[in-house]
Every structure is written in structure tokens, then in C-alpha cells.
Tab-separated table of C-alpha atoms in Angstrom:
chain	number	residue	atom	x	y	z
A	1	UNK	CA	0.098	-0.087	-0.063
A	2	UNK	CA	1.460	3.438	-0.994
A	3	UNK	CA	2.214	5.570	2.157
A	4	UNK	CA	2.879	9.212	2.289
A	5	UNK	CA	5.770	10.430	4.615
A	6	UNK	CA	5.264	14.002	5.439
A	7	UNK	CA	8.424	16.211	5.818
A	8	UNK	CA	6.831	19.482	6.916
A	9	UNK	CA	9.345	22.132	7.066
A	10	UNK	CA	7.189	25.287	7.293
A	11	UNK	CA	6.467	26.968	10.640
A	12	UNK	CA	2.790	26.289	11.122
A	13	UNK	CA	0.531	29.163	11.944
A	14	UNK	CA	-2.650	27.349	13.308
A	15	UNK	CA	-4.550	30.677	13.195
A	16	UNK	CA	-5.018	30.970	9.345
A	17	UNK	CA	-5.283	27.133	8.425
A	18	UNK	CA	-8.233	26.790	6.179
A	19	UNK	CA	-7.819	23.158	5.007
A	20	UNK	CA	-6.281	20.371	7.377
A	21	UNK	CA	-5.769	16.709	6.070
A	22	UNK	CA	-5.539	14.161	8.828
A	23	UNK	CA	-4.195	10.685	7.845
A	24	UNK	CA	-5.968	11.076	4.585
A	25	UNK	CA	-5.818	8.194	2.098
A	26	UNK	CA	-6.660	8.776	-1.510
A	27	UNK	CA	-7.599	6.406	-4.373
A	28	UNK	CA	-10.391	4.487	-6.254
A	29	UNK	CA	-12.783	1.874	-5.011
A	30	UNK	CA	-13.774	-0.806	-7.474
A	31	UNK	CA	-16.416	-3.414	-7.359
A	32	UNK	CA	-14.013	-6.020	-5.899
A	33	UNK	CA	-11.033	-3.961	-4.743
A	34	UNK	CA	-9.573	-0.657	-3.592
A	35	UNK	CA	-6.557	0.942	-5.407
A	36	UNK	CA	-4.740	3.098	-3.034
A	37	UNK	CA	-2.850	6.043	-4.578
A	38	UNK	CA	-1.358	7.528	-1.419
A	39	UNK	CA	-2.164	7.217	2.320
A	40	UNK	CA	-1.134	8.893	5.635
A	41	UNK	CA	-1.365	12.442	4.320
A	42	UNK	CA	-1.448	14.995	7.066
A	43	UNK	CA	-0.900	18.573	6.254
A	44	UNK	CA	-2.468	22.138	6.103
A	45	UNK	CA	-3.289	24.732	3.562
A	46	UNK	CA	-3.441	28.354	4.824
A	47	UNK	CA	-5.404	31.409	3.974
A	48	UNK	CA	-3.719	34.190	2.195
A	49	UNK	CA	-1.205	31.853	0.593
A	50	UNK	CA	-0.432	30.505	-2.884
A	51	UNK	CA	0.384	26.858	-2.368
A	52	UNK	CA	1.546	24.845	-5.492
A	53	UNK	CA	1.421	20.986	-5.836
A	54	UNK	CA	4.376	19.519	-7.865
A	55	UNK	CA	5.053	15.888	-8.859
A	56	UNK	CA	5.639	13.551	-11.837
A	57	UNK	CA	2.813	12.488	-14.028
A	58	UNK	CA	0.886	9.589	-12.491
A	59	UNK	CA	1.940	10.239	-8.967
A	60	UNK	CA	-1.540	11.182	-7.654
A	61	UNK	CA	-1.709	15.152	-8.021
A	62	UNK	CA	-4.904	14.983	-9.707
A	63	UNK	CA	-6.515	12.297	-7.543
A	64	UNK	CA	-5.548	14.446	-4.474
A	65	UNK	CA	-6.853	17.699	-6.156
A	66	UNK	CA	-10.279	15.842	-6.959
A	67	UNK	CA	-10.414	14.543	-3.342
A	68	UNK	CA	-9.843	17.821	-1.753
A	69	UNK	CA	-12.547	19.192	-4.172
A	70	UNK	CA	-15.032	16.426	-2.948
A	71	UNK	CA	-15.292	15.314	-6.687
A	72	UNK	CA	-14.355	11.836	-5.558
A	73	UNK	CA	-14.589	10.294	-1.935
A	74	UNK	CA	-11.714	9.785	0.235
A	75	UNK	CA	-10.761	6.317	1.136
A	76	UNK	CA	-9.835	7.110	4.759
A	77	UNK	CA	-8.897	9.946	7.022
A	78	UNK	CA	-10.186	13.469	7.228
A	79	UNK	CA	-10.434	16.642	5.060
A	80	UNK	CA	-11.287	19.475	7.397
A	81	UNK	CA	-12.499	22.860	6.100
A	82	UNK	CA	-12.471	25.506	8.694
A	83	UNK	CA	-12.800	22.802	11.489
A	84	UNK	CA	-15.633	20.858	9.865
A	85	UNK	CA	-15.224	17.603	8.053
A	86	UNK	CA	-15.726	17.944	4.276
A	87	UNK	CA	-18.250	14.961	4.327
A	88	UNK	CA	-20.689	16.973	6.544
A	89	UNK	CA	-21.363	19.497	3.842
A	90	UNK	CA	-24.268	19.284	1.231
A	91	UNK	CA	-23.124	20.011	-2.342
A	92	UNK	CA	-24.848	23.368	-2.138
A	93	UNK	CA	-22.865	24.193	0.931
A	94	UNK	CA	-19.739	23.152	-0.770
A	95	UNK	CA	-20.532	25.362	-3.716
A	96	UNK	CA	-20.261	28.300	-1.301
A	97	UNK	CA	-16.970	27.155	0.196
A	98	UNK	CA	-14.853	25.778	-2.572
A	99	UNK	CA	-14.340	27.173	-6.180
A	100	UNK	CA	-12.716	24.878	-8.801
A	101	UNK	CA	-11.033	25.998	-12.009
A	102	UNK	CA	-10.237	23.006	-14.211
A	103	UNK	CA	-7.740	22.565	-17.096
A	104	UNK	CA	-10.421	21.863	-19.734
A	105	UNK	CA	-11.274	24.762	-21.914
A	106	UNK	CA	-14.958	25.727	-21.826
A	107	UNK	CA	-16.567	25.037	-25.208
A	108	UNK	CA	-18.991	28.064	-24.967
A	109	UNK	CA	-20.427	30.248	-27.778
A	110	UNK	CA	-22.968	32.982	-27.814
A	111	UNK	CA	-22.134	34.050	-24.226
A	112	UNK	CA	-20.233	37.059	-23.089
A	113	UNK	CA	-17.486	37.307	-20.500
A	114	UNK	CA	-19.720	38.952	-18.082
A	115	UNK	CA	-22.473	36.293	-18.501
A	116	UNK	CA	-20.144	33.529	-17.864
A	117	UNK	CA	-18.629	35.214	-14.790
A	118	UNK	CA	-22.243	35.640	-13.573
A	119	UNK	CA	-22.618	31.784	-13.636
A	120	UNK	CA	-20.484	31.937	-10.529
A	121	UNK	CA	-23.493	33.286	-8.676
A	122	UNK	CA	-25.471	30.159	-9.030
A	123	UNK	CA	-25.059	28.900	-5.475
A	124	UNK	CA	-26.982	31.969	-4.437
A	125	UNK	CA	-29.715	32.423	-6.768
A	126	UNK	CA	-33.102	30.897	-6.507
A	127	UNK	CA	-34.716	28.193	-8.698
A	128	UNK	CA	-34.863	30.358	-11.757
A	129	UNK	CA	-31.322	31.613	-11.393
A	130	UNK	CA	-32.276	35.246	-11.361
A	131	UNK	CA	-29.517	37.583	-10.415
A	132	UNK	CA	-30.197	40.616	-8.365
A	133	UNK	CA	-28.408	44.004	-8.379
A	134	UNK	CA	-26.037	42.960	-5.628
A	135	UNK	CA	-25.241	39.733	-7.564
A	136	UNK	CA	-24.180	41.728	-10.698
A	137	UNK	CA	-22.110	44.033	-8.534
A	138	UNK	CA	-20.338	40.932	-7.233
A	139	UNK	CA	-19.782	39.923	-10.802
A	140	UNK	CA	-18.280	43.300	-11.799
A	141	UNK	CA	-16.080	43.325	-8.768
A	142	UNK	CA	-14.789	39.932	-9.615
A	143	UNK	CA	-14.039	41.040	-13.150
A	144	UNK	CA	-12.275	44.218	-11.906
A	145	UNK	CA	-10.182	42.159	-9.291
A	146	UNK	CA	-8.897	40.058	-12.286
A	147	UNK	CA	-8.390	43.182	-14.304
A	148	UNK	CA	-10.411	42.034	-17.393
A	149	UNK	CA	-12.783	45.001	-17.493
A	150	UNK	CA	-12.027	45.491	-21.167
A	151	UNK	CA	-13.152	41.971	-22.072
A	152	UNK	CA	-16.570	42.163	-20.260
A	153	UNK	CA	-18.625	42.327	-23.452
A	154	UNK	CA	-16.505	39.911	-25.495
A	155	UNK	CA	-17.846	36.668	-26.659
A	156	UNK	CA	-16.070	33.685	-24.981
A	157	UNK	CA	-15.158	31.919	-28.020
A	158	UNK	CA	-13.158	34.936	-29.252
A	159	UNK	CA	-10.759	34.892	-26.281
A	160	UNK	CA	-7.195	33.720	-26.080
A	161	UNK	CA	-6.345	30.917	-23.825
A	162	UNK	CA	-4.858	33.340	-21.253
A	163	UNK	CA	-7.875	35.640	-21.443
A	164	UNK	CA	-10.165	32.507	-21.060
A	165	UNK	CA	-8.367	31.331	-18.075
A	166	UNK	CA	-8.676	34.904	-16.363
A	167	UNK	CA	-12.415	34.715	-16.979
A	168	UNK	CA	-12.770	31.431	-15.238
A	169	UNK	CA	-10.816	32.671	-12.350
A	170	UNK	CA	-13.177	35.665	-12.279
A	171	UNK	CA	-16.148	33.327	-12.176
A	172	UNK	CA	-14.555	31.471	-9.285
A	173	UNK	CA	-14.181	34.923	-7.415
A	174	UNK	CA	-17.914	35.763	-8.136
A	175	UNK	CA	-18.552	32.499	-6.411
A	176	UNK	CA	-17.336	34.123	-3.213
A	177	UNK	CA	-15.701	30.963	-1.795
A	178	UNK	CA	-12.839	31.216	0.616
A	179	UNK	CA	-11.147	28.315	-1.094
A	180	UNK	CA	-10.097	28.146	-4.812
A	181	UNK	CA	-8.501	24.919	-6.376
A	182	UNK	CA	-6.933	25.050	-9.897
A	183	UNK	CA	-5.821	22.238	-11.928
A	184	UNK	CA	-2.854	23.276	-14.086
A	185	UNK	CA	-4.105	26.810	-14.626
A	186	UNK	CA	-1.065	27.673	-16.817
A	187	UNK	CA	-1.275	24.499	-19.161
A	188	UNK	CA	-2.165	26.100	-22.361
A	189	UNK	CA	-0.502	29.530	-21.874
A	190	UNK	CA	2.628	31.058	-23.332
A	191	UNK	CA	5.494	31.909	-21.032
A	192	UNK	CA	4.543	35.616	-20.495
A	193	UNK	CA	0.862	34.603	-19.739
A	194	UNK	CA	2.098	31.876	-17.359
A	195	UNK	CA	3.943	34.412	-15.317
A	196	UNK	CA	1.107	36.847	-15.372
A	197	UNK	CA	-1.275	34.173	-14.329
A	198	UNK	CA	0.751	32.964	-11.350
A	199	UNK	CA	1.344	36.555	-10.197
A	200	UNK	CA	-2.401	37.097	-10.387
A	201	UNK	CA	-3.141	34.212	-8.258
A	202	UNK	CA	-0.646	35.126	-5.809
A	203	UNK	CA	-2.037	38.705	-5.467
A	204	UNK	CA	-5.665	37.453	-5.204
A	205	UNK	CA	-4.612	35.083	-2.339
A	206	UNK	CA	-3.030	38.106	-0.436
A	207	UNK	CA	-5.455	40.936	-1.194
A	208	UNK	CA	-8.706	38.898	-0.872
A	209	UNK	CA	-7.332	36.412	1.690
A	210	UNK	CA	-8.242	33.435	-0.503
A	211	UNK	CA	-6.883	30.038	0.172
A	212	UNK	CA	-5.474	29.147	-3.252
A	213	UNK	CA	-4.026	25.628	-4.013
A	214	UNK	CA	-3.026	24.617	-7.456
A	215	UNK	CA	-1.284	21.737	-9.380
A	216	UNK	CA	1.297	22.671	-11.868
A	217	UNK	CA	4.173	21.353	-13.995
A	218	UNK	CA	5.644	24.861	-14.265
A	219	UNK	CA	8.587	23.999	-11.898
A	220	UNK	CA	10.695	27.082	-11.975
A	221	UNK	CA	7.683	29.383	-11.965
A	222	UNK	CA	6.272	27.693	-9.055
A	223	UNK	CA	9.497	28.186	-7.157
A	224	UNK	CA	9.393	31.938	-7.768
A	225	UNK	CA	5.762	32.531	-7.000
A	226	UNK	CA	4.546	30.055	-4.504
A	227	UNK	CA	4.524	30.722	-0.742
A	228	UNK	CA	4.393	26.968	0.027
A	229	UNK	CA	5.230	24.011	-2.158
A	230	UNK	CA	3.742	20.493	-1.820
A	231	UNK	CA	6.127	18.158	-3.660
A	232	UNK	CA	4.909	14.437	-4.244
A	233	UNK	CA	7.614	12.001	-5.085
A	234	UNK	CA	8.206	8.197	-4.944
A	235	UNK	CA	11.099	7.010	-2.645
A	236	UNK	CA	11.737	3.421	-1.722
A	237	UNK	CA	8.371	2.238	-2.891
A	238	UNK	CA	6.347	4.892	-0.963
A	239	UNK	CA	4.932	8.243	-1.879
A	240	UNK	CA	6.425	10.946	0.002
A	241	UNK	CA	5.089	14.492	0.496
A	242	UNK	CA	7.476	17.157	1.111
A	243	UNK	CA	6.129	20.513	2.284
A	244	UNK	CA	7.860	23.753	2.798
A	245	UNK	CA	8.774	27.071	1.224
A	246	UNK	CA	10.938	26.771	-1.924
A	247	UNK	CA	14.008	27.861	-0.188
A	248	UNK	CA	13.518	25.034	2.415
A	249	UNK	CA	12.831	22.342	-0.016
A	250	UNK	CA	15.815	23.431	-2.195
A	251	UNK	CA	18.020	23.469	1.104
A	252	UNK	CA	16.985	20.019	2.106
A	253	UNK	CA	17.616	18.380	-1.442
A	254	UNK	CA	13.972	17.692	-2.193
A	255	UNK	CA	13.799	19.892	-5.384
A	256	UNK	CA	17.137	18.593	-6.643
A	257	UNK	CA	15.947	14.964	-6.268
A	258	UNK	CA	12.764	15.716	-8.228
A	259	UNK	CA	14.216	17.579	-11.110
A	260	UNK	CA	17.727	16.392	-11.669
A	261	UNK	CA	18.518	13.882	-14.379
A	262	UNK	CA	21.723	13.323	-16.498
A	263	UNK	CA	22.379	16.693	-18.044
A	264	UNK	CA	19.942	18.547	-15.874
A	265	UNK	CA	21.133	20.133	-12.441
A	266	UNK	CA	19.345	22.242	-9.823
A	267	UNK	CA	20.999	25.261	-8.216
A	268	UNK	CA	19.409	25.720	-4.704
A	269	UNK	CA	20.920	29.255	-4.333
A	270	UNK	CA	19.175	30.650	-7.391
A	271	UNK	CA	16.172	28.230	-7.449
A	272	UNK	CA	16.962	27.582	-11.118
A	273	UNK	CA	17.581	24.522	-13.447
A	274	UNK	CA	20.652	24.197	-15.536
A	275	UNK	CA	20.747	22.098	-18.758
A	276	UNK	CA	24.123	20.953	-19.922
A	277	UNK	CA	24.849	21.559	-23.445
A	278	UNK	CA	26.720	18.536	-24.969
A	279	UNK	CA	27.519	19.820	-28.309
């Protein structure tokens, strides 16, 4: 059975913990068996911070993110949100606590940016989904917070990948949840847009005191923008979760173990990757 050994290097501030995982096991239940992806996860995600989840393909990042989002049930342990177990919430209650931005591009036509952002208000509207004046004010505030006012009347299908991703983040802000999870938010973006996206998420975490947790393969960018890293790695047949600031995980060798290969080295002083040219 996979087991997660936690190396928790950050100093823990119990006052701003939003999410706490206690001996969490994640995986899949079949008709006749259970496939455990990782177990023994105990950690915290804090308000006002940008936390990035790193790890190789297939190690369990998406499974962990889906479990935290309540898209799939946990196998064992607890996921606590502001001191209440996630299993105690109804779907409607969760929609007011957790906002999720997925990797998939929305295939939407004949809808403006403002209309799509307004869909984030659905947890608060009645049966007919009618928005009141204060709902529209929240929508416009979310658009302003992401700084996409100029896109407000644009049709969704005319947007670039980066613009579309910002719209989805504005939709999550309009949902007014304390927690926002993102799955590979920079996946389809060019490099300048990746940087802009990560800086945007860090700013929103700080300014709006959001708890923002995302998975990413943008290693060096995560090192430069994240407050806290969760690094999942395989070691001696177990899955290990190393948690700390980029500087802490660089100092203890976790980042080097993750990224270094023949011809690839990691510099812990500069938090950068160097590729050897063998011409």
C-alpha cells in the first residue's frame, strides 16, 4: 500500500489554516478491490497563501486535487475545512466554500464574458437563477479584481487561452468561496501569460485572503511565486509529500531529487534549473 511520509518544514500558523488533512488516504474503490494512490497524508493549507502542488505524471496529484474538491470520495482519514469535515457539507454548501477551475477549455459560444462570470453566482440564486443587483455588483467586482474589464462584453469563443483562463478565475471569485482549487491553470499559456497568471493568483490570495491551491508542471515558475510547495515524490516504494517554502525544499535536497537527471542540474541558491549543452 502506498504511504505518504510528510516532511513538513514550514513553521505552522494554526490561526490561518483553512484546510487540514489528517491521515488522509486517496484512491479508487472498484467493485471488488480498492486501489490506494497514497495514504497517511497529514498537512494544512493556509489562508492568504499560494500553495503549489508539484510531482511527476501519474503520482497522484489529480487524485489528491479531486479528493480535496469532493469530486471523488476519500478512502480514509479526514479533510477538514475550517474545522468541519468535508463529508458533513451538502453539495450546495460546498459550492459556497470551494471554487474549482479545471484545465479543460470551456466550449461555450453565444455568451459574453460577463454572462459567464455571472454563472459563479449560481449557488446564491433561486430556482430560476435570477440575479439581483447585488449579484451583478459582485460579478463586476470579480471582473475588476482580475483586471479584465475590457473583456466584459467580448464573446467567450473569441478569447485567447490566457484571457479565457482569467475569465474562469473571475467566475470563481464571483462564487465568493474562501477556497479556490486550480488544476494546471497555466497549461495552455505562453510563457509571459504563465507568469502573469501565477502573479495574479498570488495577488488574489494576499489581497482577498483566499486559500489558493493549484497543481502545476511549471517547476521554476512555482519556485518563484509560491508561498508553499507540496512536492509529491516516489522514494523506496512509497509516496512522500515534502512541504515547505521553495527555499526550504531547495536546502533539504527535495527539489534537486525531483528535477535532476543526466544533463540537468538544480541550483538551490538561485532556485533555477541548468541544462548541460553537450555539443
